[in-house]
mmCIF file of C-alpha atoms in Angstrom:
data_model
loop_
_atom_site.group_PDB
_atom_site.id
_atom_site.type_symbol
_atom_site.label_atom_id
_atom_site.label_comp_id
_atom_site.label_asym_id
_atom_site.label_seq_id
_atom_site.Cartn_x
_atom_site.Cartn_y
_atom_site.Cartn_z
ATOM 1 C CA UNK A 23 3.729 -35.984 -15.638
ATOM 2 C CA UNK A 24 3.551 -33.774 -18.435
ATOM 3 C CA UNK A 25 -0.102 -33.461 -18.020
ATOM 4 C CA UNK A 26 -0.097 -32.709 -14.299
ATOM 5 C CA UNK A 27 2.888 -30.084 -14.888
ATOM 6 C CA UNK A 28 0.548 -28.261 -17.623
ATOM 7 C CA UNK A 29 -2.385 -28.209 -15.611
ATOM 8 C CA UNK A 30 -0.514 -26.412 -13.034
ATOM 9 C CA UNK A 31 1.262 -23.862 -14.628
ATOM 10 C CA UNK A 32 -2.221 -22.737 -16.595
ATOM 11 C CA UNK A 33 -3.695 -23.205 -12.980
ATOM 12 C CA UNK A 34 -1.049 -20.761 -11.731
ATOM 13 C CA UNK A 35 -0.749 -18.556 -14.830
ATOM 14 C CA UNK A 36 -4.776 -17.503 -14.723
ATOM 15 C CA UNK A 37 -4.534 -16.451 -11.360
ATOM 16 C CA UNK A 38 -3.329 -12.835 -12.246
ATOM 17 C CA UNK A 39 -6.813 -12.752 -14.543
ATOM 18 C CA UNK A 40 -9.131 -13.779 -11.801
ATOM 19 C CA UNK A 41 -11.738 -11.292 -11.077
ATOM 20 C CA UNK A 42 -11.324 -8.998 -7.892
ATOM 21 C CA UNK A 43 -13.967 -9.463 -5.064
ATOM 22 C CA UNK A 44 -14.412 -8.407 -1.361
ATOM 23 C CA UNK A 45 -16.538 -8.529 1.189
ATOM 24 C CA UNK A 46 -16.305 -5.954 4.162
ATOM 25 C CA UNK A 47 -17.936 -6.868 7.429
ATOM 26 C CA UNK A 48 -20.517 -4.405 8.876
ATOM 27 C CA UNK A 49 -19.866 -4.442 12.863
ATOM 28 C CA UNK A 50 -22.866 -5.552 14.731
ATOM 29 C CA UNK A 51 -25.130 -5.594 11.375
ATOM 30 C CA UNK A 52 -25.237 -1.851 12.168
ATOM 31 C CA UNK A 53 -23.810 0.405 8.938
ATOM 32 C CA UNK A 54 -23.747 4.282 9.535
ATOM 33 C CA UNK A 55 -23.668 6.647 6.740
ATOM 34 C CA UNK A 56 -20.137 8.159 8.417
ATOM 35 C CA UNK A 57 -18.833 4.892 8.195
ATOM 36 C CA UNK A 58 -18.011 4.388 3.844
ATOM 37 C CA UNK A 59 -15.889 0.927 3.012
ATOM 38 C CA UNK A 60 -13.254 1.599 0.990
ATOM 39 C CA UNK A 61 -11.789 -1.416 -1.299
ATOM 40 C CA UNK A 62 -7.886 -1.200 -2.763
ATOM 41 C CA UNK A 63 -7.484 -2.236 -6.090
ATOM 42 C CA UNK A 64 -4.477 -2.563 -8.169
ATOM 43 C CA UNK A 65 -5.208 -2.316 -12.052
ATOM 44 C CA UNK A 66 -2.080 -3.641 -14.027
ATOM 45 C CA UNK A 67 -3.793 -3.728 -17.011
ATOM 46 C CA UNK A 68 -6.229 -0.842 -18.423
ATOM 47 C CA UNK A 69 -9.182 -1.597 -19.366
ATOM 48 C CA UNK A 70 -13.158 -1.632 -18.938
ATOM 49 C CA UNK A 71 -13.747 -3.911 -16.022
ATOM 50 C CA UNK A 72 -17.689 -5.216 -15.455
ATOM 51 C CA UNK A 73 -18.821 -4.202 -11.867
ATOM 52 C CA UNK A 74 -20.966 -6.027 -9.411
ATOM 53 C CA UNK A 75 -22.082 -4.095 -5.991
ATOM 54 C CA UNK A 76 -22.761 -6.808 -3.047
ATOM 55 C CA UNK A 77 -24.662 -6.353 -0.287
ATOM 56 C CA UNK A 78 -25.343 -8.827 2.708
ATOM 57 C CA UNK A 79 -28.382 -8.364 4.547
ATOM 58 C CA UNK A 80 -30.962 -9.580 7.191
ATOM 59 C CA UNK A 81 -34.926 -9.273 7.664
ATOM 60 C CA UNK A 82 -33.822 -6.770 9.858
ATOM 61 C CA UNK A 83 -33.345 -4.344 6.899
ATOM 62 C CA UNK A 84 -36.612 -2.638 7.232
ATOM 63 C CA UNK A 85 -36.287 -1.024 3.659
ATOM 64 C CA UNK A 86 -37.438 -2.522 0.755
ATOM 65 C CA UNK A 87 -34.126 -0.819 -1.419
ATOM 66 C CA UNK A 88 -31.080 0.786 -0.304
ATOM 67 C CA UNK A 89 -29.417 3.603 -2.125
ATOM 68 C CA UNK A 90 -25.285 3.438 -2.557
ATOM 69 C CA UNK A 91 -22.781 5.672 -3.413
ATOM 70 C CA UNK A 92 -20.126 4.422 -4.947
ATOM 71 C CA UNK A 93 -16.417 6.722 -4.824
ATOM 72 C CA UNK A 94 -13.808 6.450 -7.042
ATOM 73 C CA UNK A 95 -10.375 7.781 -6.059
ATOM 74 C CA UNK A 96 -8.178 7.798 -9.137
ATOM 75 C CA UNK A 97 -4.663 7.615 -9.228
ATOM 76 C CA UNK A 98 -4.048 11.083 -10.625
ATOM 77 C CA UNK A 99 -6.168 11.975 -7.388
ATOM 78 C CA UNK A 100 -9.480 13.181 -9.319
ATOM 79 C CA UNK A 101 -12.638 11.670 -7.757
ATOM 80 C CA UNK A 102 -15.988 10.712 -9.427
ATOM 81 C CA UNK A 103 -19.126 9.541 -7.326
ATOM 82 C CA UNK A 104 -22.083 7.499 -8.669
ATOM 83 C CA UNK A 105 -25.281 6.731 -6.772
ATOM 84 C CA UNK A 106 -27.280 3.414 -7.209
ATOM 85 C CA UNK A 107 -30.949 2.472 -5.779
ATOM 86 C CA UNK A 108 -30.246 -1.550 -5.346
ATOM 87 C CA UNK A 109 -33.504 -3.306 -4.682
ATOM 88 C CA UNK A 110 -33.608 -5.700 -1.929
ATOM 89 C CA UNK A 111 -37.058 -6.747 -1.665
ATOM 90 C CA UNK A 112 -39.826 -7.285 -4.679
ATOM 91 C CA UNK A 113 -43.229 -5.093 -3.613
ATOM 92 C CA UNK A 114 -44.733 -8.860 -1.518
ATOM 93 C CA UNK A 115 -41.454 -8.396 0.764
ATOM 94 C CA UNK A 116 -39.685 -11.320 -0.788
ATOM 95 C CA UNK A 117 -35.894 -10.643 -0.579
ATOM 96 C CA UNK A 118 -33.843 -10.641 -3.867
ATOM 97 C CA UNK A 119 -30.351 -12.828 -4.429
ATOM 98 C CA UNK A 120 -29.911 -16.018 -2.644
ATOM 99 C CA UNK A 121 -30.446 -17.153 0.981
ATOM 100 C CA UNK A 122 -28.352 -18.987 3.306
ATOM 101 C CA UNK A 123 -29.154 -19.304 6.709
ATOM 102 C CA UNK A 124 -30.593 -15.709 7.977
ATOM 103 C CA UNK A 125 -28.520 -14.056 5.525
ATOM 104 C CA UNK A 126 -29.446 -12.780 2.079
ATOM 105 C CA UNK A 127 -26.781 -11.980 -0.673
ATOM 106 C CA UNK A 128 -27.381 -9.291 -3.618
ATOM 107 C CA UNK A 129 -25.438 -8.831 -6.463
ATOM 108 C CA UNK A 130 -25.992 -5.761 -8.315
ATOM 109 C CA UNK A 131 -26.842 -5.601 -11.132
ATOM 110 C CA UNK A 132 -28.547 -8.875 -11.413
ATOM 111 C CA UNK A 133 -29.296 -9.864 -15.449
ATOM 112 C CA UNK A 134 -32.833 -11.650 -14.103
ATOM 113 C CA UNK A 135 -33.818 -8.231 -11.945
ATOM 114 C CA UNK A 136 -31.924 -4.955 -13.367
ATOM 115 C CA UNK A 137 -32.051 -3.363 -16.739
ATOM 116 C CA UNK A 138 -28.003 -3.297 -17.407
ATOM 117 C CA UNK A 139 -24.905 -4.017 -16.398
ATOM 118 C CA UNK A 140 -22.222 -1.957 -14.479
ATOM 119 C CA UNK A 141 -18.841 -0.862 -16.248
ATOM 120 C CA UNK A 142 -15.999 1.010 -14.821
ATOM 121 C CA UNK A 143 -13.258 2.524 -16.907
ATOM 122 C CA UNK A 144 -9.394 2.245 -16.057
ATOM 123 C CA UNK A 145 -7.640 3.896 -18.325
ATOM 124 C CA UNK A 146 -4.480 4.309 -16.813
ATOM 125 C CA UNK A 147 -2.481 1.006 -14.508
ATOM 126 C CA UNK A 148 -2.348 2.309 -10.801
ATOM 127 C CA UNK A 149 -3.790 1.789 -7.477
ATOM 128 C CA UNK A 150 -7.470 3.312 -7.054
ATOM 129 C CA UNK A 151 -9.656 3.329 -4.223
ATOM 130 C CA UNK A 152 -13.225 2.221 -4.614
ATOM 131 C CA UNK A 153 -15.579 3.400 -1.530
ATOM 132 C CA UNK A 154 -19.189 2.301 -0.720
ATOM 133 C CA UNK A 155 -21.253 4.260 1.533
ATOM 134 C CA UNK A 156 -25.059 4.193 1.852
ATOM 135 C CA UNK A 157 -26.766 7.175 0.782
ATOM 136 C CA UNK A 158 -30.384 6.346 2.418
ATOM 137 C CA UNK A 159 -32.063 9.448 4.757
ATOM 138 C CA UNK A 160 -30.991 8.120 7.901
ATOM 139 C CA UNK A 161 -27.587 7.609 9.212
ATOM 140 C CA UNK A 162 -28.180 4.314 10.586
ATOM 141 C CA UNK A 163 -29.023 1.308 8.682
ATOM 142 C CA UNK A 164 -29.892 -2.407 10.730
ATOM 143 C CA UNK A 165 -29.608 -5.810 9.363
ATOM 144 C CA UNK A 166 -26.411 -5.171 6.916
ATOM 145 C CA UNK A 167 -23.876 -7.580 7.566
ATOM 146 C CA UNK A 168 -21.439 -6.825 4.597
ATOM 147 C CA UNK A 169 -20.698 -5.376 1.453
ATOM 148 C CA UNK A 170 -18.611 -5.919 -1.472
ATOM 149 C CA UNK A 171 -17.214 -5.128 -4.587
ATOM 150 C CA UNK A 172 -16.907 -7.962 -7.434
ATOM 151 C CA UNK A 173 -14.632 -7.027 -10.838
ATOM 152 C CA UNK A 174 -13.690 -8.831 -13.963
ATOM 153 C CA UNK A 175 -12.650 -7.653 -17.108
ATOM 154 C CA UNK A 176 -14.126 -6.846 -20.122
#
């Protein structure tokens, strides 16, 4: 009994440390650049946090990349914006990230494909908006199903 009761309460205790992640669904695989998702996140403890951008995507994507903006809306209400080029496909048109059924998942950065990680600094606990919107030259994009946002902390 003891046993069981310990594994519990350190099953229940490391839930407050378990990294944030999201997906967003993309109606009708159909993402237009008015159309950012925005993610709420609750830091109760600052820190640097390790980022991962995730995009879900089809062979109907017809680019080989897609470029992201990422918005951060900080509790004292300053903002700071980012931009990322996230490769999807390798220059034969094989897709990047893993494959299930006519879906393809990216994680960004990956440590096999990009050059470094991601980090985002919290230094103060609060709630702070984190917005994706893609950045590419036309205002509709085909063949994204969903993006995310995927946090843990340093």
């Amino acid at each position: 009994r003891f046993i069981l009761y310990t594994g519990i309460v350190f099953v229940l205790s490391s839930c407050g440390r378990q990294p944030y992640e999201k997906f967003t669904e993309i109606a009708d695989r159909v993402w237009n650049y008015n159309e950012p998702k925005s993610f709420i996140i609750n830091i109760e403890k600052p820190g640097s946090y390790r980022l991962f951008l995730q995009v879900r995507y089809t062979q109907e994507y017809t680019y080989s990349n897609i470029w992201l903006g990422l918005t951060e809306n900080k509790p004292d209400g300053k903002t700071e914006i980012v931009r990322f080029n996230v490769p999807l496909f390798d220059a034969q048109g094989k897709p990047y990230g893993s494959f299930a059924g006519k879906f393809f998942d990216r994680n960004y950065p990956d440590a096999d494909i990009d050059a470094r990680p991601l980090t985002l600094d919290f230094p103060k606990a609060g709630q702070y908006t984190l917005s994706l919107q893609h950045n590419m030259r036309v205002d509709r994009l085909d063949g994204i199903s969903e993006v995310g946002l995927r946090m843990k902390a340093l």
